Amino acid sequence: MVSSGVVSHSFRILPPNSLAHLQKPKKIGESQCCAFPLLQLSPFLRKDFTSPWGREALRTRICASFTDISLDVSVEDNKLPRGETWSVHKFGGTCVGSSLRIKNVADIIINDDSERKLVVVSAISKVTDMMYDLIDKAQSRDESYISLLDAVLQKHSSTAHELLDGDDLASFLSQLNHDISNLKAMLRAIYIAGHATESFTDFVVGHGELWSAQMLSSLIRKNGIDCKWMDTRDVLIVDPTSSNQVDPDYLESKRRLEKWYSLNPSSVIVATGFIASTPQNLPTTLKRDGSDFSAAIMGSLFKARQVTIWTDVDGVYSADPRKVSEAVILKTLSYQEAWEMSYFGANVLHPRTIIPVMQYGIPIIIRNIFNLSATGTKICDPSVNDDEDRQNLAYFVKGFATIDNLALINVEGTGMAGVPGTASDIFRVVKDVGANVIMISQASSEHSVCFAVPEKEVKAVAEALQSKFRQALEAGRLSQVQVIPNCSILAAVGQNMASTPGVSATLFNALAKANVNVRAIAQGCSEYNITVVVKREECIKALRAVHSRFYLSRTTIAMGIIGPGLIGSTLLEQLRDQAAVLKEEFNIDLRVMGIIGSKSMLLNDVGIDLSRWKELREEKGEVANLEKFVQHVHGNHFIPNTVLVDCTADSIIAGHYYDWLRKGIHVITPNKKANSGPLNQYLRIRALQRQSYTHYFYEATVGAGLPIISTLRGLLETGDRILQIEGIFSGTLSYIFNNFKVGRTFSEVVSEAKEAGYTEPDPRDDLSGTDVARKVIILARECGLKLELSDIPVESLVPEPLRVSASAQDFMQQLPKFDQDFAKKQQEAENAGKVLRYVGVVDVIKQKGVVELREYNKDHPFAQLSGSDNIIAFTTTRYKNQPLIVRGPGAGAEVTAGGVFSDILRLASYLGAPS
Ligand SMILES: NC(=O)C1=CN([C@@H]2O[C@H](COP(=O)(O)OP(=O)(O)OC[C@H]3O[C@@H](n4cnc5c(N)ncnc54)[C@H](OP(=O)(O)O)[C@@H]3O)[C@@H](O)[C@H]2O)C=CC1
Ligand SMILES: N[C@@H](CC=O)C(=O)O
Ligand code: NA
């Protein structure tokens, strides 16, 4: 009893369901909570003290009864605790697919140190399908619904036995059996009626969630934690809409939630996902991805700290990892980005799931239940998150998504411009057909409107448009209703694209470099996404190209090495040694996907381990097949750029360059055959190369690693005029004449050159002057001269009788027989105080070339060479009095492979690698 004379008291009035508490005084801070005579309070106990007016009424009444005391009445009911206290988790069907997994879920909840937790749970995996199947079977009068219902019972009963025991188990099984016998009766009624209403169906299917929620909450309780389960049909009120969706009634749901909580206060609540009630209290569902939606709505009703959606992936990827194996998990996404990504088919969340949490800035975390070490993806409001999040969100383009199986419809004609209502007419037709428009693009000339629809709907749309616009088409006001089939959409999504110049330029540049043609483009002024339509068969290539370009993966190039001979294998060594530096410092990832010789080849899907490619070739090599090789390197892998490096001396291989370039495969080679072969073949390649974004580099064909082609290009491209190019172009012949001195034999020196790797695979190509003639032709054509190899007079050093030797080996064996003849020539020059040098000349003015052995004074620059030095003198309009001279070793494995390697890096830089 309250004693008189006490100045102040606080009264803690518990809600109506807690009458028992009113009997005992409880200490609240400094004040006393006293029990009132039940009778005095009873009229109020039926009132709602949670509202301000209710409290005021209570205060007035109490003060009226106890005039001599001042009362401080604070009403503490079991009000829903708010703010940052609740953390919401959602577990889908696979997360609760077995008793073991349900235990795992319970552990996650128990280990979450949030003050309060709300767990939204789906039915055990496949149970919802079974429940729908029950309905289908019953309404189609298939008796097997009975055994299926039995299977449902067995599944839950055995899971419960594995999880629970004692009273918990008994009470769950009793409820389960009760539900099953109810369902049996309902299904029988459906069976007889041959029909199930929507709410009957929704009532039946929702049982999966009811059972999983009860089992999980019992299991959590078994671990000593206060936990209640919630049938969300008592709380969540939604209005079904015409488009098979539902609109949550937040106000009513909130009211019911507060009531529910006041009756069931608890720090852990396990709620059923997917199910809800209509305003008329009929059972309903939240439709597709309903449990995610339940979690999001609950998150907003509880004003939760965060909502975690547990799934079986590590988070949201920057692109579909089945298409881009280098896709990365995004640490953060803004709500809008997640929204866009899900629209474009990324497996993120249904867009509607984002709406309820977005208004309160509640983050959604996507996490993998099977990989707890992965932190997942946080979908949040960038403006209210910490600096780290803001930094992560600062990427311009977050991710890429694609939609396949689309067709474009292009309605075109001069009669459309300036005619109000045309677009409205077009899209009314599309609506009447019931087709969904995925994107729209109209150029401001208003001569055409183009839009994408699902491929399966295009025929109907096109026919309806033809019919609607028949008159305009016949009169020529419209020229066509064109259907472009087999299209895909590629969307780049990123909130920070907005107002950032250059993002779309980079995107289109990447597409151009991957040789992908863009059919249509759309970008709304929100700038959250750029959408392009491409051919379906090019979509994955396009996706990989743009993904790679935005640094989500490195500048990656798939390489195929053809001809792992001296130069090819040296190149492979150099690639091996430099790979790490290129990756780390220059962001260039070179992957050798295949190596092919004339007999065998080695292929690998992710890149050959270059430290053991020879062993691997022994173990895993297969019979060489060039077509298969090219298909492997270029097709069906995750790398957008392909280069074939031809390190053979084969003209048949060179004959493939045109086709490869046409397919968008870049070509790099030290092989001179293509550029010095038939003129028309050369001109075709060059014309193609100029039209496309595919690159063809061949620096090592002249002067090996020396910058000859690039120097010549630099002169030409900057407007200089080449008058003459004269030089010693053969490393082999340079070596021979630098070392063929008194006391040495000619054949001995030739063998040394061969040993040193200076000669062509067949040294006769060097001695005959053919190799030099090829270089002269390559340079002459570079200068615009239209010469064939046969136009170059060549002085051959191959003795007449050996020109028809069967093999290179045979030739080398026979050569000593002719040493005397060479010694004589050498002596004659020596006597004249001169040296012999084998030179090539391109005379641009006279439009001809020549290759011959010439005598030079000993003080001539050509006489100063050593080793395999080449020397090339460019006489040009700018370098007229003193030619521009490039000099250095012009043959040998290291320098040649180095020249090829630098072409590869030039390609990487053209493809976007940082320079
Ligand atoms: N050596 C040098 O200093 C320089 C060389 N070059 C050029 O480099 C190229 C390579 O020279 P090098 O390494 O010395 O020659 P090698 O003879 O050492 O190697 C040639 C390679 O090509 C392979 N090959 C030949 N035909 C085919 C074919 N049809 N399909 C697949 N592979 C084939 C051979 O395979 P297999 O062994 O299985 O038959 C071999 O691996 C040549 O074009 C040469 O002109 C350019 C500048 C300088
Ligand atoms: N065999 C050639 C190699 C380079 O092209 C030479 O000797 O120069
Ligand atoms: Na060169």
Coordinates of C-alpha atoms and ligand atoms in Angstrom, one line a residue, residues 672 729-732 758-760 766 771 775 890-891, ligand 2:
K672 CA 58.8 -11.5 -92.0
F729 CA 70.1 -5.4 -92.1
S730 CA 71.4 -8.8 -91.5
G731 CA 72.8 -9.7 -88.1
T732 CA 74.1 -12.9 -89.6
Y758 CA 71.6 -15.1 -85.6
T759 CA 70.6 -17.0 -88.7
E760 CA 67.2 -17.9 -90.0
D766 CA 70.6 -15.1 -94.8
D771 CA 66.3 -12.2 -95.5
K775 CA 63.6 -6.4 -94.7
G890 CA 70.2 -6.8 -85.0
A891 CA 69.9 -10.5 -84.4
Ligands
LIG2 N1 68.6 -14.0 -89.6 C1 68.3 -12.6 -89.4 C2 67.7 -12.5 -88.1 C3 66.9 -11.2 -87.9 O1 66.1 -10.9 -88.7 C4 69.6 -11.8 -89.3 O2 70.6 -12.4 -89.4 O3 69.5 -10.6 -89.3

